[in-house]
Short mmCIF file of C-alpha atoms and ligand atoms in Angstrom, two decimals:
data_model
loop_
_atom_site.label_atom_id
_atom_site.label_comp_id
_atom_site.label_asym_id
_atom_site.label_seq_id
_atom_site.Cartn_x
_atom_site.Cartn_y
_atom_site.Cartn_z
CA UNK A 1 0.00 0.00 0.00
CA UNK A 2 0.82 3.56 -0.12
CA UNK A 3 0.28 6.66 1.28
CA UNK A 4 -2.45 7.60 -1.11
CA UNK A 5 -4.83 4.73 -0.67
CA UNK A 6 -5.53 6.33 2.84
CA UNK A 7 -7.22 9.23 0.98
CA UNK A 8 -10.91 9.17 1.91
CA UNK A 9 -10.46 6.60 4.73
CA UNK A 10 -12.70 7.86 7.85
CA UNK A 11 -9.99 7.98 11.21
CA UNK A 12 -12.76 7.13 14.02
CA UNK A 13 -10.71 4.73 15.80
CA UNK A 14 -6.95 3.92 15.52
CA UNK A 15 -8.72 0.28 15.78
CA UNK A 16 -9.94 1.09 12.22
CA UNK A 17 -6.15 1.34 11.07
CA UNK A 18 -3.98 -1.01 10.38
CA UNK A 19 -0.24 -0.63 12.39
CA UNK A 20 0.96 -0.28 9.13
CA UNK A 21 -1.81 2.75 8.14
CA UNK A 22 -0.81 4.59 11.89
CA UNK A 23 2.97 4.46 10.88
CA UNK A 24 2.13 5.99 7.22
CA UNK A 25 0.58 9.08 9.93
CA UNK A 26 3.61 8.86 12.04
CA UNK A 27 5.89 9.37 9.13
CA UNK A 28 4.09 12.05 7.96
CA UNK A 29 3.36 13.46 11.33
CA UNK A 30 7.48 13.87 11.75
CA UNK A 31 7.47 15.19 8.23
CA UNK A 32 5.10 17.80 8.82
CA UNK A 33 6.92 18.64 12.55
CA UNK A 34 10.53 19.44 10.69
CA UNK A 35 9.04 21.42 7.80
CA UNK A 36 7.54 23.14 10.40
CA UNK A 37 10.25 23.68 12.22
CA UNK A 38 12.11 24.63 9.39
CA UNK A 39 9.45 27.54 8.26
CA UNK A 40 9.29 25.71 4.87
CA UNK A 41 5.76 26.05 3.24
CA UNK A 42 3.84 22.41 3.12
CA UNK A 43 0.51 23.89 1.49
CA UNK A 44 -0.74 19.76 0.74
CA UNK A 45 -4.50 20.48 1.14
CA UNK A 46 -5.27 24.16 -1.06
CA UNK A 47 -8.22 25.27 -1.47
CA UNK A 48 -10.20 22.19 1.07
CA UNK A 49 -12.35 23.10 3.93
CA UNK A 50 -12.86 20.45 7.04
CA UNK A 51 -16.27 20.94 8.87
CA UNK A 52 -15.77 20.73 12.57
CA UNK A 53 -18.19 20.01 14.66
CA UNK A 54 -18.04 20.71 18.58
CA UNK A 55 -20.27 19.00 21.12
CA UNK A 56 -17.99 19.65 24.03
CA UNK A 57 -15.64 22.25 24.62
CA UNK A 58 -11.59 22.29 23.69
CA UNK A 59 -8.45 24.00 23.77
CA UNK A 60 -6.05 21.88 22.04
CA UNK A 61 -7.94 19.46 19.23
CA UNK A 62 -10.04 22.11 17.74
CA UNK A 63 -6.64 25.19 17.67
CA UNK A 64 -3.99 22.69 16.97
CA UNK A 65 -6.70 21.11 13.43
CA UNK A 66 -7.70 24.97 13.10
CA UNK A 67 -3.70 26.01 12.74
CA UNK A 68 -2.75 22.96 11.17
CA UNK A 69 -5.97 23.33 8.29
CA UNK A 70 -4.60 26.81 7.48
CA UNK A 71 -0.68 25.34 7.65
CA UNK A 72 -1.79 23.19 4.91
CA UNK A 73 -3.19 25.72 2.78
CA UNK A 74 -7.12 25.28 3.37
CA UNK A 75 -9.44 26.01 6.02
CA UNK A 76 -11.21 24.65 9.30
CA UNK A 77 -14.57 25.63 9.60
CA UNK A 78 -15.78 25.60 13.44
CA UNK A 79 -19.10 24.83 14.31
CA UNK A 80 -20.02 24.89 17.72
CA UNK A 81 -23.32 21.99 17.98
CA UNK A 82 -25.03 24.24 20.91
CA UNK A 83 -25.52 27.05 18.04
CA UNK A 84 -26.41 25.04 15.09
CA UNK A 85 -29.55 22.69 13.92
CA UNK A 86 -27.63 19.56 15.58
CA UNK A 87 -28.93 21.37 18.95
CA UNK A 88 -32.17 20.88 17.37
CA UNK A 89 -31.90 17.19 17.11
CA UNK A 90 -30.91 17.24 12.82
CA UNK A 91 -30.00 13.52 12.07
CA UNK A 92 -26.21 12.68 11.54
CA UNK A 93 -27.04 11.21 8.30
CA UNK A 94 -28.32 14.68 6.81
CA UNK A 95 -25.47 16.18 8.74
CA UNK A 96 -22.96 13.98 6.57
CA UNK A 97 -24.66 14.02 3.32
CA UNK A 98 -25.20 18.30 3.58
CA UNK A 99 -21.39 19.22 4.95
CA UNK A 100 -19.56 16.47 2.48
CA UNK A 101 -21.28 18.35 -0.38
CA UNK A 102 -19.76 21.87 0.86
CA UNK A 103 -16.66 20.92 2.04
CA UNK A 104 -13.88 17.79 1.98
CA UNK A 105 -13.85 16.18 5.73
CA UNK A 106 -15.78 16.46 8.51
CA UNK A 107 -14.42 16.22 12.15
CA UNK A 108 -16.39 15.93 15.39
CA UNK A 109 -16.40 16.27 19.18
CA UNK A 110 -18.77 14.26 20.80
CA UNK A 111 -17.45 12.89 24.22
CA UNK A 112 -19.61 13.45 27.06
CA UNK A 113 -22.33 10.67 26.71
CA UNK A 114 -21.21 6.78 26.80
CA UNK A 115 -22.64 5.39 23.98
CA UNK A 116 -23.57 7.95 21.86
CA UNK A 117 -20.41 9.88 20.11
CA UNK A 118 -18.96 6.87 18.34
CA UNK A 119 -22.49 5.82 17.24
CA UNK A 120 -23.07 9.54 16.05
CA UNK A 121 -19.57 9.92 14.29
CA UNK A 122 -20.17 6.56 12.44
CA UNK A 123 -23.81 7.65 11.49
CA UNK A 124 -22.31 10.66 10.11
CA UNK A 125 -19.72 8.93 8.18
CA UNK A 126 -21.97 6.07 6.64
CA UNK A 127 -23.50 8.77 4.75
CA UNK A 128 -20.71 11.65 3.90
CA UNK A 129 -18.84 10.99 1.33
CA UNK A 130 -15.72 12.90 2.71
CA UNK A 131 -13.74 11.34 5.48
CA UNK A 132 -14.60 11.63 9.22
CA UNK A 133 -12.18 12.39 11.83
CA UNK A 134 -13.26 11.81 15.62
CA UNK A 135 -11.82 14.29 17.95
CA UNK A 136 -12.90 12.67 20.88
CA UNK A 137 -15.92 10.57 21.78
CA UNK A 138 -17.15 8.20 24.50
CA UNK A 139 -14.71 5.28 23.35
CA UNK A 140 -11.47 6.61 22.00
CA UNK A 141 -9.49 9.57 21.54
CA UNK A 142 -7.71 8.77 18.62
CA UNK A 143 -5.69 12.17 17.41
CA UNK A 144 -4.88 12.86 20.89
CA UNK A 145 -3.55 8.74 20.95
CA UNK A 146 -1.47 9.07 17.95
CA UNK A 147 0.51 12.26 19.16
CA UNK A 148 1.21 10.08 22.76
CA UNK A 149 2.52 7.51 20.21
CA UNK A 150 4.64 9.62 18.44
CA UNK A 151 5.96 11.55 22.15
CA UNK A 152 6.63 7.92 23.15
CA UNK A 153 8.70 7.12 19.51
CA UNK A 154 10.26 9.98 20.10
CA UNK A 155 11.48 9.49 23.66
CA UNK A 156 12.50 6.44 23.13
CA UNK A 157 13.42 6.67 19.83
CA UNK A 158 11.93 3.92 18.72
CA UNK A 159 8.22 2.58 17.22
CA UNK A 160 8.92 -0.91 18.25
CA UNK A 161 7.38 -0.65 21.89
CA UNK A 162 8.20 -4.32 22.84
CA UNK A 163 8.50 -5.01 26.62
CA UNK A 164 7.93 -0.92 27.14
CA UNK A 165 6.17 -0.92 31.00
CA UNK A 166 2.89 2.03 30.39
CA UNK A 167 0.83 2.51 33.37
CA UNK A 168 -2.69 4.12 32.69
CA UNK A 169 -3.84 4.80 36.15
CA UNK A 170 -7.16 6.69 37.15
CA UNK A 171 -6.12 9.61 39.03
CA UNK A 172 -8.26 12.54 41.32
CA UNK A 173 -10.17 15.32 39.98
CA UNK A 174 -12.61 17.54 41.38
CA UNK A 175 -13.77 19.58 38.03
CA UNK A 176 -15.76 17.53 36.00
CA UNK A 177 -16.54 13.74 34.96
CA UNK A 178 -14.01 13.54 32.47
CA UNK A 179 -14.44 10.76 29.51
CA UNK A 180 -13.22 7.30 29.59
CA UNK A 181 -11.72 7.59 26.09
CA UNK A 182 -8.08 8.41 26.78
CA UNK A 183 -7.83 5.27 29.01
CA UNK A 184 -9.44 3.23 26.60
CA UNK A 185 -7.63 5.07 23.36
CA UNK A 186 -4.38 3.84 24.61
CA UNK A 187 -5.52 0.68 25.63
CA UNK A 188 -6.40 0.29 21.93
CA UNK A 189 -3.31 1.31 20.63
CA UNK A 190 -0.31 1.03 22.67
CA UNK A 191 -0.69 -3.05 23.15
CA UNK A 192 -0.49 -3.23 18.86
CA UNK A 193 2.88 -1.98 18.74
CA UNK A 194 4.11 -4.26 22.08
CA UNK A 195 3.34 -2.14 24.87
CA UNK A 196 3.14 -3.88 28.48
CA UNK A 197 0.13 -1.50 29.99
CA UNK A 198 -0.81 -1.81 33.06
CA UNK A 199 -4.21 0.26 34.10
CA UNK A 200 -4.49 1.01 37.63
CA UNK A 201 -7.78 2.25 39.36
CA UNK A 202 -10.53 2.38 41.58
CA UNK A 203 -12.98 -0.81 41.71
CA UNK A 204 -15.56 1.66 40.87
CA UNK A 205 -13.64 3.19 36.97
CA UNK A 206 -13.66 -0.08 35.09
CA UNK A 207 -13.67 1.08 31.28
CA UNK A 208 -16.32 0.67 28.96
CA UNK A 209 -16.89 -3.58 28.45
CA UNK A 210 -16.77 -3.53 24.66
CA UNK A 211 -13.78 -1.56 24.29
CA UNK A 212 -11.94 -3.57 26.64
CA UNK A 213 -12.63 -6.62 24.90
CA UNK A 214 -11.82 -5.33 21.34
CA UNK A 215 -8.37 -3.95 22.66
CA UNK A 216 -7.16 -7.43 24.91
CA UNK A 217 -7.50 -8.79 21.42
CA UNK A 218 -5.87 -6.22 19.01
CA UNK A 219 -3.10 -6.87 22.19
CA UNK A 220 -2.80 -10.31 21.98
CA UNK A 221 -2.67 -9.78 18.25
CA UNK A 222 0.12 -6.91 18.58
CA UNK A 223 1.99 -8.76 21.11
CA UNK A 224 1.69 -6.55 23.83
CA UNK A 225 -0.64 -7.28 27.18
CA UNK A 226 -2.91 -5.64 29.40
CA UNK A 227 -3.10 -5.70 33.34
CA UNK A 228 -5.67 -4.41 35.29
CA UNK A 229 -5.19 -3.37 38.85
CA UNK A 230 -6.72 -1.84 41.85
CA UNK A 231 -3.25 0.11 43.10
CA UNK A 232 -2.05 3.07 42.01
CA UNK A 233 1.47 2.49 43.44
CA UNK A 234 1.23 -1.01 42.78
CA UNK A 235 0.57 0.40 38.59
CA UNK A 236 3.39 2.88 39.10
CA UNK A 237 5.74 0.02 39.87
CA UNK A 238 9.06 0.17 37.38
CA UNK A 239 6.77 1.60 34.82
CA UNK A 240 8.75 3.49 32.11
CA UNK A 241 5.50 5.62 31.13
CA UNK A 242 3.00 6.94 32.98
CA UNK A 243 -0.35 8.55 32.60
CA UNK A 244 -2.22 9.23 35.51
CA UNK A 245 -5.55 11.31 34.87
CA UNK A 246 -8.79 10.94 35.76
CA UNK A 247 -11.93 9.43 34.21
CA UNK A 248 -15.88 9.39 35.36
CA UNK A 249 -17.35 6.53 36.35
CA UNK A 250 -19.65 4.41 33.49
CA UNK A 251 -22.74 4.72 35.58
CA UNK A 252 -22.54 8.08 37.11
CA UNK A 253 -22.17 10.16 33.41
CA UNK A 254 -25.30 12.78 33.50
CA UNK A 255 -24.61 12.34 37.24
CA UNK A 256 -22.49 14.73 38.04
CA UNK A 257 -22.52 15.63 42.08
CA UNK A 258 -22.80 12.07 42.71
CA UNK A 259 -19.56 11.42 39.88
CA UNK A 260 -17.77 13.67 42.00
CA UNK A 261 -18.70 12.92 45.40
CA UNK A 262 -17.13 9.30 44.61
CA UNK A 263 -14.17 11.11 42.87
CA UNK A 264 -13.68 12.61 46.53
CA UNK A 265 -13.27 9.11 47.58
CA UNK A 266 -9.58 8.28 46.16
CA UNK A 267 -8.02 12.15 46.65
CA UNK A 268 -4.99 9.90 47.46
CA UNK A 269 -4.40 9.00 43.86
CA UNK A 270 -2.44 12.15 42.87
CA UNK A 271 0.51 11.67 41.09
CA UNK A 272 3.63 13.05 43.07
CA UNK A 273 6.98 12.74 43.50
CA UNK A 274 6.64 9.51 45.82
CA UNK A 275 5.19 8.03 43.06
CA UNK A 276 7.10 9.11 40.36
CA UNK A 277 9.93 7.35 42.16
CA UNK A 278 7.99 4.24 42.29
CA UNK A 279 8.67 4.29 38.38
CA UNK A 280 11.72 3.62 36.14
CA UNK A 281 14.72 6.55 37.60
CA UNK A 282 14.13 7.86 33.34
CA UNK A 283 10.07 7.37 33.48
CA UNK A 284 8.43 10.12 31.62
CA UNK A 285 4.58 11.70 32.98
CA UNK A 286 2.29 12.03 30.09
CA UNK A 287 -1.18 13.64 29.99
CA UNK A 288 -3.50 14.45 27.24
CA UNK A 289 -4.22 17.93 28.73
CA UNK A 290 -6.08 19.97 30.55
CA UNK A 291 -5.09 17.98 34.17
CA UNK A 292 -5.98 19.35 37.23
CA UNK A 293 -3.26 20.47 39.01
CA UNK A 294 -2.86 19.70 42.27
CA UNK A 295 -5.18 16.80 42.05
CA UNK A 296 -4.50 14.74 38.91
CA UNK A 297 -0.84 15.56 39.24
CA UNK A 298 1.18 17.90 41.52
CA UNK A 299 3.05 21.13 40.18
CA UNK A 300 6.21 19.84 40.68
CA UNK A 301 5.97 16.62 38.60
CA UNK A 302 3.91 18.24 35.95
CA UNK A 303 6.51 20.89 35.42
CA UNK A 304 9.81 18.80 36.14
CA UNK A 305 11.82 16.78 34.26
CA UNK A 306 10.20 13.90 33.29
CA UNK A 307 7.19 15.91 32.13
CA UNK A 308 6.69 15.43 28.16
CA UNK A 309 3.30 16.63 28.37
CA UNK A 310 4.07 19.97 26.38
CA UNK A 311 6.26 18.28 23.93
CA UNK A 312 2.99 15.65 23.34
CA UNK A 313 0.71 18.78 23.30
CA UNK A 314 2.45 20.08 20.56
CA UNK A 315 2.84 16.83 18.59
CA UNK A 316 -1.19 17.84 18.44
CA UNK A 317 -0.34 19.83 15.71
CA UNK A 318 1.69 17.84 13.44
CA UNK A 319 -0.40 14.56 13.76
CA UNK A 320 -3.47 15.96 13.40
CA UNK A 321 -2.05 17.68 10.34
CA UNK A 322 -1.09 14.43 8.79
CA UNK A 323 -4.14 12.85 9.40
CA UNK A 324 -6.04 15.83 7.63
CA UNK A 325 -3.25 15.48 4.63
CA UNK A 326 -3.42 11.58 4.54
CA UNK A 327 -7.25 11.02 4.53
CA UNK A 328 -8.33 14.21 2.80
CA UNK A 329 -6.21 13.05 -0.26
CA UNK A 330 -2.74 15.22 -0.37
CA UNK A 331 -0.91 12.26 -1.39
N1 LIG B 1 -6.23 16.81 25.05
C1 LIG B 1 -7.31 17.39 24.51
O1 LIG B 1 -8.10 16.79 23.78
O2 LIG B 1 -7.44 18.71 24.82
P1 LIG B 1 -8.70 19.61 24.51
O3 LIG B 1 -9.86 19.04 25.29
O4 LIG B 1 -8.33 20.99 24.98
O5 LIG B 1 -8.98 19.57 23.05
#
């Protein structure tokens, strides 16, 4: 295959993709990063327009596709659900069949109800006939998962992630019920290229059934492995990743005093500097972004040394700028 045949292919989960397909992105991804870098022009998409539709709110996804639509020499078109007919209840499918005849992508938010956003994105895309993107829903996170991938490549320098110790672990936050699809994102993805992952977390934050199930065997097929466990310390053990941030609870969503009340339960499971020296001496703290500090993570581990979470906020950028250029057809 080559680059080209991914033109038109919809990006809702990295499960969709084959390893092969992700490390097309991740070439282009670094590609995209050193021109860049470089200030050299890479206009790939002139002229193309990606509808982007918002039914939660964002800093990075929707500014780092925004700047990386006009890098590329077209435009991203924000709409924000809350002021449009979807607020109205208008279907998905006329959604996808009206904005793929204006435009040549659509990309969409929709993260804050379990089982509805990946339904919704997929409605969309069975009837658009421009690719969809999925910048977050209830199961995965898949933009945000390939720039962790390409952080982690570029750490380690290396895409072969065979034996690498990740621990996922659920961590405290008081702000909102945050959505289960980071955790589960990188359980779909990091196992396929030989990641050992251990998730750590409350009895209570078990992730979605399905998902869990589809990425044990996209695991077993990748050779890497998944561990659950009920510790955070005992997660943090020698791990040479980490990603502690929080996630609601399955059956509180729509619930929210009652998510957070049991979120009060575990304010112990903050990542500090005891347990960041539970991990690997080189470990490196990841988050997707926005944590809360002081909770999730204190200042002094989110701004020391083995913090790469600006470094994988940026790689935002050029990922999401390759997977605009690969699917809406620069190659
Ligand atoms: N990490 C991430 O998706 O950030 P935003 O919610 O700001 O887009």
């Amino acid at each position: 295959m080559t680059r080209s045949d991914l033109a038109g292919k919809d990006y809702i989960s990295t499960a969709d993709w084959s390893v092969e397909e992700l490390g097309y992105s991740l070439d282009v991804a670094k590609e995209l990063k050193a021109a860049f870098a470089a200030g050299e022009p890479h206009r790939l998409l002139p002229d193309k327009t990606l509808f982007m539709i918002f039914l939660d709110l964002s800093t990075r996804t929707r500014n780092a596709f925004e700047a990386g639509m006009t890098q590329l020499g077209g435009h991203a078109h924000f709409i924000d659900a809350a002021t449009s007919q979807i607020a109205h209840g208008e279907s998905p499918r006329d959604m996808g069949i009206i904005l793929s005849s204006y435009g040549h992508g659509i990309a969409i938010r929709h993260d804050k109800v379990p089982g509805e956003g990946n339904a919704y994105m997929r409605d969309v895309a069975e009837s658009s006939s421009s690719p969809v993107i999925n910048l977050q829903c209830d199961e995965d996170h898949p933009t945000q998962q390939l720039a962790d991938l390409l952080t982690i490549e570029e750490v380690f320098k290396t895409r072969d992630l065979s034996g690498l110790k990740v621990c996922v672990s659920w961590a405290f936050a008081p702000s909102y019920a945050k959505p289960m699809s980071v955790p589960q994102g990188l359980a779909l993805l990091l196992p396929r290229f030989g990641a050992e992952l251990t998730i750590a977390r409350p009895p209570e934050f078990r992730l979605m059934s399905h998902v869990m199930e589809r990425a044990h065997g996209l695991a077993e097929e990748g050779g890497g492995s998944i561990t659950e466990v009920e510790d955070m310390d005992a997660g943090f053990d020698g791990a040479q990743v980490v990603y502690p941030k929080s996630w609601g609870a399955e059956h509180l969503f729509g619930k929210e005093d009652e998510a957070l009340d049991l979120n009060a339960r575990y304010k112990d499971w903050i990542c500090d500097r005891r347990r960041m020296s539970l991990a690997r001496e080189d470990a490196i703290y990841m988050h997707c972004l926005p944590a809360d500090r002081g909770s999730e993570v204190t200042d002094e581990v989110i701004d020391g040394p083995q913090s790469v979470v600006f470094q994988e906020a940026e790689n935002r950028l050029h990922t999401g700028k390759a997977l605009m250029a690969l699917t809406m057809g620069a190659y």
